[in-house]
Amino acid sequence: MSDSLQAKHGRIELVLGNIVEQAVDAIVNAANTKLAGGGGVDGAIHRAAGPKLLEECLRLPADEEGRRCPTGDVRVTGAGNLPARYVIHAVGPVYNERYADKARRQLREVHERALAAAAAKGCRSVAFPAISTGAYRFPLGEAAPIALAAAQEHLRQATSVQLVRFVLFSPPQLEVFRAALKALAGPEGV
Ligand code: APR
């Protein structure tokens, strides 16, 4: 089964691994609206990047409740000690079955915006975790096709981004993304 899909302007790739180890131009963080760190991917990224990352996040403007980025949107910082140049902090939706349509829309949007932000910085390679599928409880089988379709759509336009890598944290997660990538490639496969 293929772990990559060639789109018009670039390639989508799936790997099993840790987002903090990716030597790409930008890694995407599954952040929260405060951008003040957290658990999961967010915690791992802040630990590996060192204190400079948090300092940079806290310098971003916040509203009166301390929110620096609304749900569905992104903010870009440097990457501290990480091998990447930028961290794109992406706030995915908290999944709620009653508002599943809204969550799906916001998940799509956050991927689109992360890719647009990467392109605005001239990035050639971007690595994503499976945003919202941990603490935010978005079902992985629903999230994978949304994330992959957003990447495919971005790579249909002229963009600096040539590689969109999804970094899955466990073999079962990788399998779910593989099945979604296969479905995206269509009956011909690519
Ligand atoms: N590399 C790649 N993937 C990882 C890593 C890692 N180092 N650590 C965890 N994951 C996977 C999880 O298995 C999950 O599938 O990333 C996915 C996203 O999980 P979370 O990190 O919990 O992100 P999310 O569901 O978007 O929740 C965001 O969690 O701690 C916080 O501050 C963060 O409040 C925010 C919330």
mmCIF file of C-alpha atoms and ligand atoms in Angstrom:
data_model
loop_
_atom_site.group_PDB
_atom_site.id
_atom_site.type_symbol
_atom_site.label_atom_id
_atom_site.label_comp_id
_atom_site.label_asym_id
_atom_site.label_seq_id
_atom_site.Cartn_x
_atom_site.Cartn_y
_atom_site.Cartn_z
ATOM 1 C CA MET A 1 0.000 0.000 0.000
ATOM 2 C CA SER A 2 1.449 3.371 -0.987
ATOM 3 C CA ASP A 3 2.395 5.913 1.670
ATOM 4 C CA SER A 4 2.550 8.812 -0.724
ATOM 5 C CA LEU A 5 0.384 10.549 -3.258
ATOM 6 C CA GLN A 6 1.638 12.853 -5.988
ATOM 7 C CA ALA A 7 -0.581 15.887 -6.497
ATOM 8 C CA LYS A 8 -0.143 18.571 -9.142
ATOM 9 C CA HIS A 9 2.412 20.752 -7.340
ATOM 10 C CA GLY A 10 3.710 18.473 -4.630
ATOM 11 C CA ARG A 11 3.562 15.231 -2.723
ATOM 12 C CA ILE A 12 1.600 14.047 0.284
ATOM 13 C CA GLU A 13 3.498 11.574 2.438
ATOM 14 C CA LEU A 14 2.616 9.511 5.494
ATOM 15 C CA VAL A 15 5.221 8.520 8.063
ATOM 16 C CA LEU A 16 5.204 6.834 11.439
ATOM 17 C CA GLY A 17 7.133 8.987 13.878
ATOM 18 C CA ASN A 18 7.469 11.940 16.165
ATOM 19 C CA ILE A 19 6.613 15.384 14.847
ATOM 20 C CA VAL A 20 9.485 17.027 16.748
ATOM 21 C CA GLU A 21 12.090 15.035 14.807
ATOM 22 C CA GLN A 22 10.960 16.152 11.365
ATOM 23 C CA ALA A 23 13.591 18.067 9.405
ATOM 24 C CA VAL A 24 11.131 20.122 7.386
ATOM 25 C CA ASP A 25 10.691 23.859 6.908
ATOM 26 C CA ALA A 26 7.615 24.021 9.131
ATOM 27 C CA ILE A 27 5.993 21.727 11.639
ATOM 28 C CA VAL A 28 2.379 22.196 12.613
ATOM 29 C CA ASN A 29 1.459 22.174 16.286
ATOM 30 C CA ALA A 30 -1.934 20.931 17.538
ATOM 31 C CA ALA A 31 -2.310 23.927 19.833
ATOM 32 C CA ASN A 32 -5.067 25.507 21.911
ATOM 33 C CA THR A 33 -6.395 29.057 21.688
ATOM 34 C CA LYS A 34 -4.050 30.381 24.387
ATOM 35 C CA LEU A 35 -0.885 29.149 22.677
ATOM 36 C CA ALA A 36 0.645 28.663 26.099
ATOM 37 C CA GLY A 37 1.617 25.013 25.687
ATOM 38 C CA GLY A 38 -0.227 21.889 26.799
ATOM 39 C CA GLY A 39 -0.009 18.100 26.574
ATOM 40 C CA GLY A 40 0.220 15.770 23.561
ATOM 41 C CA VAL A 41 1.923 17.165 20.467
ATOM 42 C CA ASP A 42 1.901 20.659 21.947
ATOM 43 C CA GLY A 43 3.834 19.546 25.042
ATOM 44 C CA ALA A 44 6.309 17.521 22.978
ATOM 45 C CA ILE A 45 6.954 20.463 20.650
ATOM 46 C CA HIS A 46 7.493 22.952 23.469
ATOM 47 C CA ARG A 47 9.807 20.555 25.340
ATOM 48 C CA ALA A 48 11.911 19.897 22.263
ATOM 49 C CA ALA A 49 11.954 23.520 21.084
ATOM 50 C CA GLY A 50 12.994 24.934 24.455
ATOM 51 C CA PRO A 51 11.739 28.042 26.301
ATOM 52 C CA LYS A 52 12.201 30.413 23.352
ATOM 53 C CA LEU A 53 9.119 28.965 21.690
ATOM 54 C CA LEU A 54 6.846 29.747 24.622
ATOM 55 C CA GLU A 55 8.363 33.225 24.956
ATOM 56 C CA GLU A 56 7.590 33.875 21.309
ATOM 57 C CA CYS A 57 4.042 32.557 21.649
ATOM 58 C CA LEU A 58 3.394 34.727 24.687
ATOM 59 C CA ARG A 59 4.499 37.813 22.768
ATOM 60 C CA LEU A 60 1.642 37.325 20.293
ATOM 61 C CA PRO A 61 -1.357 39.547 20.973
ATOM 62 C CA ALA A 62 -4.042 38.065 23.231
ATOM 63 C CA ASP A 63 -7.656 39.030 23.944
ATOM 64 C CA GLU A 64 -8.908 39.784 27.457
ATOM 65 C CA GLU A 65 -9.293 36.049 28.150
ATOM 66 C CA GLY A 66 -5.774 35.242 27.041
ATOM 67 C CA ARG A 67 -6.743 33.782 23.652
ATOM 68 C CA ARG A 68 -4.086 34.302 21.013
ATOM 69 C CA CYS A 69 -5.645 32.328 18.167
ATOM 70 C CA PRO A 70 -9.272 31.423 17.478
ATOM 71 C CA THR A 71 -10.351 27.868 16.712
ATOM 72 C CA GLY A 72 -9.793 27.046 13.044
ATOM 73 C CA ASP A 73 -6.957 29.531 12.709
ATOM 74 C CA VAL A 74 -3.144 29.506 12.926
ATOM 75 C CA ARG A 75 -0.225 31.605 14.168
ATOM 76 C CA VAL A 76 3.396 31.260 13.048
ATOM 77 C CA THR A 77 6.507 31.460 15.231
ATOM 78 C CA GLY A 78 10.122 30.437 14.963
ATOM 79 C CA ALA A 79 11.015 26.916 16.033
ATOM 80 C CA GLY A 80 13.554 27.330 18.856
ATOM 81 C CA ASN A 81 15.842 24.292 19.001
ATOM 82 C CA LEU A 82 13.774 22.180 16.609
ATOM 83 C CA PRO A 83 15.203 21.168 13.232
ATOM 84 C CA ALA A 84 12.335 23.058 11.519
ATOM 85 C CA ARG A 85 12.401 26.803 10.729
ATOM 86 C CA TYR A 86 8.854 27.572 11.767
ATOM 87 C CA VAL A 87 6.152 26.237 14.042
ATOM 88 C CA ILE A 88 2.655 26.809 12.706
ATOM 89 C CA HIS A 89 0.387 26.716 15.746
ATOM 90 C CA ALA A 90 -2.964 25.411 14.541
ATOM 91 C CA VAL A 91 -6.031 25.373 16.763
ATOM 92 C CA GLY A 92 -8.253 22.490 15.739
ATOM 93 C CA PRO A 93 -11.834 22.048 16.936
ATOM 94 C CA VAL A 94 -12.834 20.170 20.070
ATOM 95 C CA TYR A 95 -15.077 17.433 18.669
ATOM 96 C CA ASN A 96 -18.693 17.397 19.764
ATOM 97 C CA GLU A 97 -21.036 14.965 18.028
ATOM 98 C CA ARG A 98 -23.920 17.441 18.173
ATOM 99 C CA TYR A 99 -21.908 19.976 16.180
ATOM 100 C CA ALA A 100 -19.974 17.547 14.014
ATOM 101 C CA ASP A 101 -20.510 19.573 10.817
ATOM 102 C CA LYS A 102 -18.993 22.636 12.386
ATOM 103 C CA ALA A 103 -16.041 20.608 13.691
ATOM 104 C CA ARG A 104 -15.458 19.122 10.226
ATOM 105 C CA ARG A 105 -15.523 22.608 8.678
ATOM 106 C CA GLN A 106 -13.094 23.956 11.244
ATOM 107 C CA LEU A 107 -10.749 21.000 10.834
ATOM 108 C CA ARG A 108 -10.658 21.551 7.079
ATOM 109 C CA GLU A 109 -10.142 25.279 7.589
ATOM 110 C CA VAL A 110 -7.279 24.870 10.043
ATOM 111 C CA HIS A 111 -5.422 22.658 7.561
ATOM 112 C CA GLU A 112 -6.038 25.121 4.731
ATOM 113 C CA ARG A 113 -4.790 28.004 6.840
ATOM 114 C CA ALA A 114 -1.717 26.138 8.051
ATOM 115 C CA LEU A 115 -0.761 25.360 4.458
ATOM 116 C CA ALA A 116 -1.445 28.935 3.340
ATOM 117 C CA ALA A 117 0.747 30.205 6.205
ATOM 118 C CA ALA A 118 3.532 27.814 5.198
ATOM 119 C CA ALA A 119 3.308 28.997 1.598
ATOM 120 C CA ALA A 120 3.330 32.651 2.726
ATOM 121 C CA LYS A 121 6.682 31.932 4.420
ATOM 122 C CA GLY A 122 8.000 30.222 1.299
ATOM 123 C CA CYS A 123 8.180 26.802 2.971
ATOM 124 C CA ARG A 124 8.851 23.811 0.748
ATOM 125 C CA SER A 125 8.075 21.108 3.296
ATOM 126 C CA VAL A 126 5.492 20.966 6.079
ATOM 127 C CA ALA A 127 4.787 18.250 8.655
ATOM 128 C CA PHE A 128 1.394 17.837 10.327
ATOM 129 C CA PRO A 129 0.289 15.742 13.288
ATOM 130 C CA ALA A 130 -3.274 14.389 13.272
ATOM 131 C CA ILE A 131 -4.779 17.633 14.576
ATOM 132 C CA SER A 132 -7.721 17.338 17.027
ATOM 133 C CA THR A 133 -7.559 13.526 17.211
ATOM 134 C CA GLY A 134 -6.107 13.324 20.722
ATOM 135 C CA ALA A 135 -7.338 15.470 23.608
ATOM 136 C CA TYR A 136 -9.885 17.102 21.277
ATOM 137 C CA ARG A 137 -11.427 13.662 20.462
ATOM 138 C CA PHE A 138 -12.056 14.102 16.731
ATOM 139 C CA PRO A 139 -12.569 10.552 15.389
ATOM 140 C CA LEU A 140 -9.426 9.643 13.463
ATOM 141 C CA GLY A 141 -11.336 7.923 10.650
ATOM 142 C CA GLU A 142 -13.215 11.153 9.983
ATOM 143 C CA ALA A 143 -10.265 13.466 10.504
ATOM 144 C CA ALA A 144 -7.879 11.667 8.139
ATOM 145 C CA PRO A 145 -9.839 12.254 4.875
ATOM 146 C CA ILE A 146 -10.456 15.895 5.822
ATOM 147 C CA ALA A 147 -6.768 16.552 6.504
ATOM 148 C CA LEU A 148 -5.618 14.742 3.370
ATOM 149 C CA ALA A 149 -8.190 16.419 1.108
ATOM 150 C CA ALA A 150 -7.093 19.854 2.344
ATOM 151 C CA ALA A 151 -3.486 18.967 1.501
ATOM 152 C CA GLN A 152 -4.439 17.678 -1.940
ATOM 153 C CA GLU A 153 -6.452 20.806 -2.647
ATOM 154 C CA HIS A 154 -3.575 23.073 -1.570
ATOM 155 C CA LEU A 155 -1.185 21.221 -3.863
ATOM 156 C CA ARG A 156 -3.506 21.766 -6.828
ATOM 157 C CA GLN A 157 -2.589 25.472 -6.814
ATOM 158 C CA ALA A 158 0.782 27.058 -7.424
ATOM 159 C CA THR A 159 2.510 26.972 -4.021
ATOM 160 C CA SER A 160 6.012 26.888 -2.587
ATOM 161 C CA VAL A 161 5.009 23.742 -0.697
ATOM 162 C CA GLN A 162 6.305 20.613 -2.390
ATOM 163 C CA LEU A 163 5.911 18.156 0.451
ATOM 164 C CA VAL A 164 3.092 17.758 2.968
ATOM 165 C CA ARG A 165 3.996 15.058 5.467
ATOM 166 C CA PHE A 166 1.538 13.615 7.976
ATOM 167 C CA VAL A 167 3.370 12.221 10.979
ATOM 168 C CA LEU A 168 1.375 9.489 12.689
ATOM 169 C CA PHE A 169 2.248 8.482 16.190
ATOM 170 C CA SER A 170 1.253 4.792 16.152
ATOM 171 C CA PRO A 171 0.890 2.003 13.570
ATOM 172 C CA PRO A 172 -2.934 1.910 13.907
ATOM 173 C CA GLN A 173 -3.076 5.675 13.224
ATOM 174 C CA LEU A 174 -0.854 5.215 10.193
ATOM 175 C CA GLU A 175 -3.206 2.480 8.911
ATOM 176 C CA VAL A 176 -6.207 4.821 9.163
ATOM 177 C CA PHE A 177 -4.363 7.509 7.193
ATOM 178 C CA ARG A 178 -3.215 4.912 4.640
ATOM 179 C CA ALA A 179 -6.783 3.868 3.970
ATOM 180 C CA ALA A 180 -7.874 7.506 3.613
ATOM 181 C CA LEU A 181 -4.983 8.277 1.263
ATOM 182 C CA LYS A 182 -5.866 5.276 -0.852
ATOM 183 C CA ALA A 183 -9.466 6.466 -1.090
ATOM 184 C CA LEU A 184 -8.271 9.948 -2.055
ATOM 185 C CA ALA A 185 -6.071 8.535 -4.804
ATOM 186 C CA GLY A 186 -9.184 6.965 -6.354
ATOM 187 C CA PRO A 187 -9.637 3.624 -8.103
ATOM 188 C CA GLU A 188 -6.600 4.169 -10.331
ATOM 189 C CA GLY A 189 -4.295 4.691 -7.333
ATOM 190 C CA VAL A 190 -1.300 6.943 -7.796
HETATM 191 N N1 APR B 1 4.236 13.383 17.204
HETATM 192 C C1 APR B 1 3.203 13.101 16.391
HETATM 193 N N2 APR B 1 1.959 12.860 16.840
HETATM 194 C C2 APR B 1 1.743 12.906 18.170
HETATM 195 C C3 APR B 1 2.763 13.209 19.100
HETATM 196 C C4 APR B 1 4.062 13.446 18.558
HETATM 197 N N3 APR B 1 5.096 13.736 19.355
HETATM 198 N N4 APR B 1 2.236 13.199 20.353
HETATM 199 C C5 APR B 1 0.910 12.907 20.206
HETATM 200 N N5 APR B 1 0.617 12.707 18.903
HETATM 201 C C6 APR B 1 -0.693 12.418 18.279
HETATM 202 C C7 APR B 1 -1.766 11.863 19.150
HETATM 203 O O1 APR B 1 -1.687 10.459 19.175
HETATM 204 C C8 APR B 1 -3.044 12.354 18.480
HETATM 205 O O2 APR B 1 -3.468 11.446 17.486
HETATM 206 O O3 APR B 1 -1.220 13.671 17.851
HETATM 207 C C9 APR B 1 -2.636 13.631 17.768
HETATM 208 C C10 APR B 1 -3.219 14.913 18.338
HETATM 209 O O4 APR B 1 -3.321 14.821 19.748
HETATM 210 P P1 APR B 1 -3.169 16.040 20.760
HETATM 211 O O5 APR B 1 -1.729 16.396 20.881
HETATM 212 O O6 APR B 1 -3.900 15.677 21.986
HETATM 213 O O7 APR B 1 -3.880 17.285 19.979
HETATM 214 P P2 APR B 1 -5.432 17.698 19.862
HETATM 215 O O8 APR B 1 -6.352 16.539 19.886
HETATM 216 O O9 APR B 1 -5.485 18.648 18.705
HETATM 217 O O10 APR B 1 -5.702 18.493 21.201
HETATM 218 C C11 APR B 1 -5.148 19.762 21.380
HETATM 219 O O11 APR B 1 -4.170 19.153 23.453
HETATM 220 O O12 APR B 1 -2.495 19.441 24.993
HETATM 221 C C12 APR B 1 -3.265 19.954 24.221
HETATM 222 O O13 APR B 1 -2.479 22.224 24.158
HETATM 223 C C13 APR B 1 -3.092 21.210 23.397
HETATM 224 O O14 APR B 1 -5.141 21.900 24.361
HETATM 225 C C14 APR B 1 -4.550 21.436 23.164
HETATM 226 C C15 APR B 1 -5.089 20.047 22.858
#
